[in-house]
XYZ file of C-alpha atoms in Angstrom:
681
model
C 79.957 80.855 142.668
C 79.731 84.125 140.650
C 83.191 84.574 139.140
C 84.511 88.102 139.558
C 87.979 89.092 138.262
C 89.708 92.126 139.579
C 92.881 93.478 138.111
C 94.776 95.063 140.971
C 97.889 97.371 141.008
C 100.420 95.946 143.424
C 103.801 97.202 144.575
C 105.757 93.903 144.841
C 109.450 93.026 144.734
C 109.515 89.319 144.085
C 112.336 87.338 145.609
C 113.995 90.198 147.469
C 114.209 90.357 151.207
C 110.485 91.333 151.120
C 109.547 88.531 148.803
C 105.814 88.208 148.230
C 105.248 91.529 150.058
C 101.709 92.516 151.171
C 102.320 96.133 150.312
C 99.531 97.102 147.893
C 97.336 99.821 146.452
C 94.018 98.169 146.418
C 91.044 99.853 144.768
C 88.207 97.317 145.702
C 87.752 94.537 148.257
C 90.769 95.716 150.186
C 90.252 93.507 153.299
C 89.447 90.441 151.189
C 92.697 90.773 149.096
C 94.838 91.471 152.257
C 93.484 88.333 153.854
C 94.136 86.316 150.664
C 97.784 87.625 150.485
C 98.367 85.972 153.939
C 97.577 82.509 152.663
C 98.966 82.466 149.107
C 102.095 83.627 147.451
C 101.538 86.433 145.013
C 103.389 87.333 141.836
C 101.941 90.129 139.669
C 102.301 90.489 135.896
C 104.903 92.664 134.244
C 103.078 95.805 135.135
C 102.197 94.866 138.776
C 98.668 93.633 138.155
C 97.095 90.542 139.723
C 94.292 88.310 138.380
C 92.154 87.747 141.318
C 88.933 85.917 142.233
C 87.324 86.512 145.666
C 87.758 83.440 147.903
C 84.821 81.039 148.441
C 86.381 78.403 150.646
C 89.716 76.623 150.925
C 90.761 73.548 148.991
C 91.723 70.643 151.186
C 93.492 67.938 149.110
C 93.172 64.366 150.207
C 94.772 61.039 149.389
C 98.317 62.520 149.163
C 101.101 60.101 148.516
C 104.836 60.506 148.220
C 108.104 58.761 147.149
C 111.027 58.065 149.450
C 113.396 60.925 149.918
C 117.157 60.739 149.506
C 118.968 60.880 152.886
C 119.542 64.502 153.919
C 116.344 65.892 152.516
C 114.456 68.118 152.551
C 117.056 70.948 152.709
C 115.771 74.154 154.135
C 117.197 77.463 152.832
C 116.036 80.924 153.816
C 114.482 82.951 150.978
C 112.459 82.214 147.830
C 113.120 80.878 144.301
C 111.492 80.728 140.886
C 111.551 78.338 137.989
C 113.239 75.477 139.853
C 116.677 73.956 139.961
C 118.918 72.099 137.480
C 121.008 68.909 137.491
C 124.618 69.086 136.401
C 127.897 67.284 137.044
C 129.848 69.677 139.285
C 132.794 67.569 140.619
C 133.501 64.953 137.918
C 132.302 61.959 139.959
C 129.649 59.698 138.309
C 126.838 61.192 140.450
C 124.976 64.388 139.550
C 124.715 67.555 141.642
C 121.920 70.138 141.525
C 121.869 74.011 141.682
C 119.235 76.420 142.932
C 118.897 80.208 142.898
C 117.352 81.328 146.365
C 117.046 85.006 146.927
C 120.503 86.336 147.595
C 122.272 82.975 147.199
C 123.130 80.313 144.597
C 123.180 76.882 146.218
C 124.831 73.750 144.931
C 124.293 70.348 146.550
C 125.370 66.780 146.401
C 122.852 63.967 146.293
C 123.327 63.384 150.022
C 122.305 66.973 150.826
C 125.753 68.312 151.631
C 126.949 71.572 149.789
C 129.273 71.148 146.800
C 132.872 72.372 147.723
C 133.102 76.098 146.995
C 129.370 76.719 147.252
C 126.963 78.552 148.075
C 127.618 81.962 146.607
C 126.182 85.218 147.887
C 124.897 87.869 145.478
C 124.693 91.660 145.769
C 121.008 91.586 144.631
C 118.397 88.864 144.737
C 117.708 86.427 141.861
C 114.377 85.834 140.038
C 115.256 82.890 137.938
C 116.752 79.464 137.616
C 120.547 78.945 137.043
C 121.917 78.027 133.607
C 124.709 75.646 132.866
C 126.987 75.367 129.859
C 130.502 76.037 128.556
C 130.640 79.846 128.045
C 134.488 80.241 128.090
C 135.556 77.382 125.856
C 137.519 75.459 128.535
C 135.558 72.261 127.929
C 133.668 72.452 131.171
C 130.291 73.937 132.104
C 129.818 77.103 134.015
C 126.982 78.281 136.200
C 125.373 81.536 135.015
C 122.658 83.579 136.874
C 121.130 87.028 136.865
C 120.165 89.236 139.772
C 118.176 92.427 140.142
C 117.179 95.061 142.676
C 114.763 98.022 142.283
C 114.217 99.272 138.737
C 117.797 99.637 137.459
C 120.261 97.511 139.325
C 121.383 93.995 138.406
C 124.273 91.814 137.643
C 125.237 88.713 135.556
C 127.257 86.170 137.424
C 129.211 83.313 136.019
C 131.240 80.762 138.097
C 133.325 77.703 137.330
C 132.058 74.550 138.959
C 134.553 74.984 141.731
C 132.932 78.335 142.702
C 135.524 80.697 141.324
C 134.280 83.544 139.158
C 134.780 83.303 135.366
C 137.028 86.051 133.988
C 135.043 89.243 133.211
C 132.284 88.586 135.770
C 130.193 89.811 137.442
C 128.786 92.135 134.748
C 126.900 95.237 135.817
C 123.983 94.789 133.379
C 120.918 96.417 134.970
C 117.509 95.200 135.613
C 117.027 91.723 134.025
C 114.219 89.375 134.768
C 113.964 85.675 134.571
C 116.403 82.920 133.556
C 119.437 83.550 131.317
C 119.685 81.516 128.132
C 122.984 80.045 126.845
C 123.439 79.377 123.101
C 126.241 79.654 120.521
C 124.758 82.344 118.353
C 128.033 83.614 116.705
C 129.139 80.178 115.500
C 132.462 80.021 117.378
C 131.619 76.778 119.221
C 131.327 78.493 122.585
C 128.060 79.325 124.286
C 126.877 83.031 124.660
C 124.498 84.564 127.106
C 121.168 85.997 126.136
C 119.147 88.085 128.596
C 116.539 90.848 128.728
C 116.793 94.303 130.271
C 114.079 96.642 131.662
C 114.510 100.408 131.146
C 110.902 101.358 131.883
C 108.835 102.078 129.923
C 110.815 100.317 127.299
C 113.147 97.303 127.198
C 116.074 95.694 125.464
C 117.439 92.287 124.536
C 121.199 91.687 125.120
C 123.691 89.062 123.927
C 127.082 88.642 125.692
C 130.145 86.590 125.125
C 131.396 84.227 127.744
C 134.044 86.712 128.741
C 131.390 89.399 129.691
C 131.740 91.508 126.567
C 128.666 92.654 124.628
C 127.750 91.096 121.297
C 124.766 93.287 120.585
C 121.683 94.889 121.990
C 118.247 95.397 120.448
C 115.479 97.766 121.582
C 112.005 96.495 122.634
C 108.788 98.614 122.693
C 107.976 97.855 126.277
C 109.426 96.044 129.308
C 110.222 92.298 129.062
C 109.525 89.684 131.729
C 110.290 86.294 130.170
C 113.383 84.386 129.021
C 114.091 84.219 125.301
C 114.104 81.031 123.131
C 117.118 80.600 120.788
C 117.075 78.248 117.803
C 116.827 78.068 114.104
C 113.404 79.137 112.769
C 114.390 79.889 109.164
C 116.018 76.650 108.130
C 119.496 78.040 107.445
C 121.149 76.290 110.281
C 121.861 79.614 112.130
C 120.016 80.334 115.382
C 117.510 83.120 115.847
C 116.565 84.809 119.101
C 112.877 85.067 119.959
C 111.848 87.344 122.868
C 108.950 89.231 124.301
C 108.018 92.596 125.477
C 104.868 93.337 127.371
C 103.030 94.184 124.059
C 104.902 92.283 121.326
C 106.855 89.181 120.362
C 110.177 89.708 118.603
C 112.225 87.493 116.260
C 115.850 88.475 115.669
C 118.799 87.127 113.637
C 122.009 86.094 115.430
C 123.351 89.649 115.155
C 120.245 91.216 116.770
C 118.495 92.530 113.671
C 114.698 92.038 113.715
C 113.377 89.578 111.123
C 110.749 90.569 108.510
C 107.257 90.311 109.830
C 108.243 91.144 113.399
C 107.600 92.365 115.938
C 104.215 90.540 116.261
C 102.020 93.023 118.112
C 99.361 91.517 120.361
C 95.669 92.674 120.066
C 94.441 95.466 122.276
C 94.004 94.345 125.819
C 96.270 91.277 125.426
C 99.809 91.341 126.934
C 102.815 89.120 127.570
C 104.176 88.242 130.950
C 106.274 85.248 132.133
C 105.369 82.747 129.456
C 108.710 82.284 127.631
C 108.382 81.173 123.981
C 109.045 77.615 122.869
C 110.239 76.657 119.450
C 109.037 73.508 117.631
C 108.274 72.277 114.081
C 104.442 71.886 114.451
C 103.681 71.088 110.780
C 106.552 68.709 109.952
C 107.992 70.961 107.110
C 111.426 71.171 108.842
C 110.906 74.747 109.898
C 110.265 75.582 113.593
C 107.254 77.717 114.679
C 106.955 79.882 117.778
C 104.675 78.962 120.689
C 103.994 81.306 123.545
C 101.259 82.308 126.112
C 99.747 85.670 127.028
C 96.912 87.220 129.076
C 94.039 89.713 128.675
C 92.724 92.446 130.918
C 89.363 90.606 130.918
C 91.099 87.739 132.793
C 91.460 85.186 129.981
C 94.618 83.592 128.755
C 95.850 82.767 125.202
C 98.272 80.263 123.606
C 99.628 81.488 120.272
C 101.512 79.811 117.423
C 103.329 82.023 114.964
C 105.170 81.131 111.734
C 108.654 82.439 111.116
C 107.227 85.374 108.997
C 105.161 86.512 111.922
C 101.794 85.181 110.605
C 99.389 83.425 112.863
C 99.277 79.625 112.416
C 95.781 78.313 111.367
C 93.455 77.466 114.235
C 95.345 79.582 116.863
C 95.321 81.164 119.369
C 93.479 79.016 121.859
C 91.772 80.604 124.839
C 92.028 79.606 128.459
C 89.868 80.561 131.424
C 92.617 82.595 133.162
C 95.971 84.040 132.575
C 98.853 81.894 131.108
C 102.045 82.482 133.056
C 103.767 79.214 132.074
C 105.842 78.581 129.018
C 104.021 76.069 126.804
C 105.015 72.419 127.222
C 105.410 70.886 123.687
C 105.728 67.224 122.874
C 103.948 64.049 121.632
C 101.522 63.537 124.540
C 98.725 61.135 123.465
C 100.651 58.853 121.107
C 98.883 59.778 117.800
C 102.054 61.177 116.262
C 100.652 64.688 116.182
C 102.552 67.291 118.282
C 100.655 68.509 121.251
C 100.863 71.687 123.504
C 100.027 71.759 127.198
C 99.703 74.702 129.578
C 98.163 75.520 132.965
C 96.353 78.841 133.652
C 96.426 80.849 136.918
C 94.270 83.177 138.909
C 94.665 84.160 142.475
C 91.990 82.124 144.415
C 91.734 79.862 147.488
C 89.235 77.783 145.544
C 90.356 75.625 142.576
C 89.209 77.371 139.457
C 92.077 76.766 137.059
C 92.770 73.986 134.486
C 95.439 71.976 132.722
C 94.781 72.362 128.918
C 96.221 70.274 126.058
C 95.630 70.551 122.370
C 97.247 69.050 119.306
C 98.823 71.480 116.917
C 95.651 71.388 114.845
C 93.867 73.106 117.808
C 91.853 70.026 118.918
C 91.684 69.438 122.659
C 93.181 66.114 123.689
C 90.784 63.490 125.186
C 90.433 64.068 128.883
C 91.430 67.716 128.688
C 91.140 70.279 130.144
C 91.883 68.740 133.639
C 90.352 70.502 136.598
C 89.430 72.538 138.370
C 92.834 72.835 140.039
C 94.714 75.458 141.994
C 96.692 77.974 139.859
C 99.590 76.584 137.848
C 102.737 78.859 137.512
C 105.473 76.437 136.278
C 105.991 74.973 132.837
C 104.576 71.446 132.778
C 107.048 68.583 133.016
C 106.482 65.990 130.233
C 107.782 62.450 130.306
C 106.931 58.768 130.402
C 107.260 58.608 134.178
C 106.096 55.077 134.667
C 107.727 53.640 131.589
C 104.448 52.414 130.110
C 104.856 53.967 126.677
C 102.621 57.051 127.251
C 103.565 60.564 128.294
C 102.675 61.943 131.768
C 102.404 65.511 132.996
C 103.711 67.071 136.382
C 102.312 70.417 137.504
C 103.041 72.606 140.498
C 100.229 73.889 142.909
C 99.768 77.528 143.931
C 97.492 76.659 146.761
C 98.705 73.329 148.348
C 101.996 71.609 149.207
C 101.649 69.211 146.223
C 102.942 68.151 142.845
C 100.253 66.620 140.624
C 100.936 63.896 138.149
C 98.437 63.173 135.286
C 98.429 60.487 132.552
C 98.145 61.359 128.882
C 94.331 60.775 129.008
C 93.917 63.432 131.788
C 93.488 60.894 134.627
C 95.340 61.062 137.867
C 98.657 59.183 137.735
C 98.662 56.319 140.303
C 100.519 57.325 143.397
C 100.048 61.086 142.766
C 99.773 63.860 144.002
C 102.991 63.755 145.995
C 103.467 66.079 149.011
C 106.159 68.578 149.676
C 107.089 70.262 152.942
C 105.849 73.832 153.220
C 102.800 75.768 152.152
C 102.817 75.113 148.349
C 104.914 74.275 145.288
C 104.298 77.661 143.740
C 106.601 78.261 140.722
C 108.913 75.502 141.860
C 109.334 73.619 138.657
C 110.617 70.050 139.240
C 113.464 68.362 137.285
C 114.072 64.766 136.201
C 117.281 62.758 136.125
C 119.023 59.624 137.410
C 121.179 61.329 140.024
C 123.061 58.239 141.355
C 123.160 56.210 138.138
C 121.018 53.485 139.801
C 118.701 53.070 136.780
C 115.818 54.658 138.697
C 114.232 58.045 137.996
C 114.827 60.735 140.616
C 112.687 63.907 140.899
C 113.952 67.269 142.168
C 111.412 69.687 143.503
C 110.759 72.199 146.343
C 108.129 73.748 148.577
C 107.634 77.211 149.826
C 107.094 78.170 153.422
C 106.106 81.650 154.807
C 106.465 85.043 153.137
C 108.632 88.128 153.179
C 111.722 88.084 155.415
C 110.546 84.782 157.089
C 110.196 82.917 153.777
C 112.264 79.760 153.111
C 112.421 77.057 150.515
C 112.426 73.230 151.268
C 114.354 71.298 148.539
C 113.331 67.736 148.013
C 114.985 64.883 146.117
C 112.831 61.810 145.666
C 113.627 58.310 144.302
C 110.467 57.580 142.367
C 111.383 53.898 141.704
C 110.334 54.356 138.066
C 112.946 52.807 135.683
C 115.104 55.540 134.112
C 115.605 55.901 130.427
C 116.631 59.291 129.129
C 114.618 58.768 125.971
C 111.392 58.859 128.091
C 111.599 62.491 128.990
C 110.464 65.134 126.561
C 110.661 68.147 128.891
C 112.721 67.196 132.088
C 113.649 70.738 133.223
C 112.723 74.361 132.658
C 112.809 75.115 128.909
C 113.979 71.539 127.952
C 117.671 71.682 129.014
C 120.081 73.335 131.466
C 120.791 76.021 128.857
C 117.056 76.948 128.793
C 116.942 77.676 125.060
C 113.247 76.666 124.698
C 113.852 74.352 121.702
C 111.645 71.283 121.612
C 113.815 68.117 121.271
C 117.042 69.704 122.491
C 117.158 67.812 125.837
C 120.347 67.878 127.912
C 121.061 64.497 129.351
C 123.130 65.462 132.430
C 125.070 62.192 132.371
C 128.837 62.538 131.844
C 129.190 61.067 128.316
C 126.355 59.165 126.484
C 127.716 57.108 123.558
C 124.731 56.473 121.305
C 126.453 54.612 118.466
C 129.848 52.865 117.650
C 130.458 51.099 114.407
C 133.285 49.886 112.208
C 133.309 49.529 108.356
C 135.802 47.886 106.173
C 136.787 50.193 103.361
C 139.432 48.831 101.029
C 142.363 47.889 103.241
C 141.210 50.256 105.966
C 138.722 50.106 108.810
C 136.741 53.284 109.471
C 135.319 53.742 113.011
C 132.429 56.030 113.605
C 130.701 56.976 116.880
C 128.313 59.586 118.170
C 127.636 61.063 121.631
C 124.421 62.763 122.583
C 125.918 64.743 125.557
C 129.373 65.089 127.128
C 130.598 66.290 130.493
C 134.425 66.839 131.132
C 135.271 64.542 128.167
C 138.981 64.739 127.428
C 138.648 62.256 124.583
C 138.691 58.734 123.264
C 141.564 56.355 123.237
C 141.045 53.880 120.311
C 142.114 50.332 121.193
C 142.611 47.392 118.866
C 143.051 43.578 119.325
C 143.446 40.589 116.991
C 142.108 38.100 119.522
C 139.315 40.130 121.283
C 141.403 39.837 124.503
C 144.733 41.847 124.346
C 143.951 45.444 123.362
C 146.465 48.169 122.542
C 146.105 51.799 121.897
C 146.408 52.829 118.295
C 145.251 56.442 118.416
C 143.431 59.180 120.449
C 140.585 61.528 119.352
C 140.057 64.701 121.368
C 136.658 65.076 122.924
C 134.404 68.116 123.129
C 134.711 68.645 126.894
C 131.213 69.569 128.088
C 128.425 69.877 125.491
C 124.675 69.112 125.239
C 124.887 68.892 121.422
C 125.125 65.749 119.425
C 128.782 65.106 118.466
C 130.162 62.875 115.713
C 133.666 61.293 115.654
C 135.692 59.188 113.281
C 138.978 57.329 113.118
C 140.513 55.314 110.321
C 142.928 52.401 110.914
C 144.872 52.216 107.615
C 146.816 49.685 105.486
C 145.654 46.532 107.181
C 146.451 42.912 106.194
C 143.755 40.259 105.833
C 142.232 39.109 109.058
C 139.686 39.935 111.748
C 140.206 42.913 114.018
C 138.442 44.048 117.216
C 138.117 47.701 118.377
C 136.784 49.475 121.491
C 136.789 52.988 122.837
C 138.169 54.170 126.135
C 136.485 57.439 127.000
C 138.709 59.518 129.358
C 137.639 62.439 131.492
C 139.842 65.345 132.322
C 140.396 63.930 135.882
C 141.553 60.525 134.419
C 138.508 58.471 135.043
C 137.438 56.292 132.127
C 134.830 53.920 130.755
C 135.030 51.386 127.945
C 132.612 50.988 125.089
C 131.363 47.781 123.543
C 133.634 45.932 121.111
C 133.062 46.094 117.313
C 134.525 43.617 114.788
C 135.954 44.277 111.369
C 136.572 41.382 108.952
C 139.203 42.200 106.333
C 138.704 38.827 104.537
C 135.546 39.911 102.634
C 136.400 43.145 100.690
C 133.666 43.874 98.027
C 131.726 46.721 96.474
C 130.081 48.632 99.278
C 127.982 51.824 99.743
C 127.849 52.845 103.428
C 125.209 54.929 105.196
C 126.064 58.674 104.975
C 127.428 60.298 108.086
C 126.087 62.085 109.958
C 122.487 61.321 109.335
C 120.294 63.331 109.723
C 122.540 66.114 108.554
C 122.591 69.963 108.115
C 123.822 71.061 105.728
C 126.792 68.750 104.766
C 127.293 64.968 105.173
C 129.847 62.405 103.938
C 129.219 59.350 101.844
C 131.760 56.478 101.679
C 132.115 53.638 99.164
C 134.426 50.768 98.426
C 135.701 49.573 95.115
C 137.436 46.138 95.082
C 138.802 46.417 91.520
C 139.456 49.137 89.121
C 135.904 50.336 87.946
C 133.942 53.139 86.374
C 132.048 54.755 89.314
C 129.043 57.003 89.238
C 127.541 58.424 92.561
C 124.324 60.481 92.046
C 121.794 62.338 94.376
C 118.067 62.134 93.724
C 114.936 63.545 95.417
C 112.054 61.293 96.357
C 110.378 61.903 93.042
C 113.320 60.300 91.286
C 114.586 63.645 89.932
C 118.440 63.863 89.798
C 119.795 66.612 92.032
C 123.511 66.261 91.584
C 126.247 63.894 90.280
C 128.976 63.710 92.869
C 131.286 61.139 91.116
C 131.538 60.157 87.475
C 134.806 58.513 86.419
C 137.159 55.634 86.745
C 138.450 54.731 90.279
C 141.208 52.403 91.386
C 140.452 49.698 93.897
C 140.139 51.305 97.362
C 137.891 53.098 99.751
C 136.627 56.660 99.080
C 134.656 59.341 100.784
C 132.948 62.294 99.242
C 131.264 65.228 100.834
C 127.744 66.268 99.856
C 126.679 69.824 100.752
C 122.908 70.534 100.711
C 122.998 74.122 101.857
C 120.709 75.241 98.971
C 118.228 72.356 99.317
C 115.152 72.179 101.480
C 114.743 69.807 104.425
C 113.531 66.306 103.475
C 114.514 62.814 102.440
C 116.894 62.253 99.595
C 118.373 59.260 97.777
C 122.023 58.532 96.823
C 122.928 55.792 94.307
C 126.217 54.114 93.628
C 126.878 52.395 90.253
C 130.138 50.579 89.759
C 130.851 47.564 87.467
C 127.853 45.271 87.804
C 127.151 46.751 91.333
C 124.305 49.155 92.053
C 122.972 50.238 95.424
C 120.688 53.120 96.680
C 120.353 54.481 100.180
C 118.309 57.087 101.833
C 119.495 60.190 103.829
C 117.611 62.907 105.751
C 118.311 66.657 105.540
C 117.050 68.237 108.668
C 117.428 72.064 108.928
């Protein structure tokens, strides 16, 4: 086949009542393109152009498999959607619910396919994004945030509580905003803010809102935007930056909206951005994140870029793909060699498979078995996770030409049991999501198929039980842009389970016992009742520590039981939700009969920028506590002096130090001990 690429100007309102419209101004091959539009959904780039190859036959997939569906699925909803759905806990029971934006509605469903009480919601304009979920009003519970648009100037920001009532201050009349909103705490007040774009053709803007609908700031862009922002620390100071795109450039801003030195990064002539939202990841292991994003050229090729935080190009990049890159990059350790990898699919409008799944390590070397293809066009970010629990990462892609989701192993081979079929015409732009919905220990897969076009279009939502064993640690990229807040930060994965306790320990310190525990995520967590026993049978409450409500950030807690007599003590945590439901932790033991010199592990660890170091002194002693780098050079002396018997804690602040491993050493009497700690900015 002779490959011919035509760039066509198309008048198309995506996800409106005329979604995937066939209205077009076609300069060449008019009848051919019209016929193609009848069989494939179409989405143009920011400026209305389509990457097109004349058809040369239709792909007929074979050997299609599937997993068992949950009862009540698939669910059919009139309209269309982009960028998939999300899992979240909407009603405080142990099971998860899920939310989709579908044209003029926002839908929320239980795992049995019934609507969540108070939902769906109807909008004044259609959506063009996935919903976002997070606590924007500081009430300790997550809210649902979506954007809508109509024409070239209308659009709202909506925010609802989980029960379907509007958050105070919403909806906000924002104007024309495309793609999924991002939630992140950019002003440091502990509450999530909303970051979205705005088109004011031929220019654009980036906006940041508080959770009450008031504006934090705006920043002008040199052309219209079309992708979501990424929000995370790229300078190593612990304060998040905002990375966003216009059609011509990539911007990096500080948390007040000021553009960083070296930006904007202007793309070469003929290369433009579209829907490939940026991703942030530390690709070289120096503790500073880089920026990864995709673009496209007028000649039909695609590009994957890596930029440093000063706007310079990372060595060996960009990489070139055969066709346009619409998908945000999928970043993670794919092939097990401990070098970070980047995967994308490319896309061109064609009824014949001509696209590929690409994967490179950050050094620019293609992974063994890649590129995979040819395949039909890929429009969704690639899901990454160890699906079959065999210790290697697998990839899931959508299909622009067939009703399938494809699964590939880390070596590029087809994952056994895949592809799986969906109801409808295709899985175009229907990014799947992974979770254990019913807490059964089995991985569940959320996805959807598209059927029909224009006013007759509808979406068919599927929820499968894959039968694969579920472990949250297995999934690198389980939902669009890594988490339900969609911040695009590699490694920032929202768990979607109510409260995940990742550690609980007790340490004897003098005549006290210090309890420390960490959670990776929390939903509706009122707090922790601390219970103690002297026989590991009869427990009584001795204190209560307030929880963080709903958060997808790692949280650290501590409680000290003071002035204890000799003996053995047993402790457990009773985690209590706002609705009164509770769960118990494991039991930890503290033996007060063996008090001696002790240097404990710093907490938290890793830390940024401060951590606490505790030590015990059984008798009056001269104590020295010092900090060293890995070369043995002394950085700081924290303690130097005589101390009475007891337990002590000192805070170490490394705000002016670079990321890396450090050593801390305690010398007291004849006792000496050294431990390691990791500063990760």
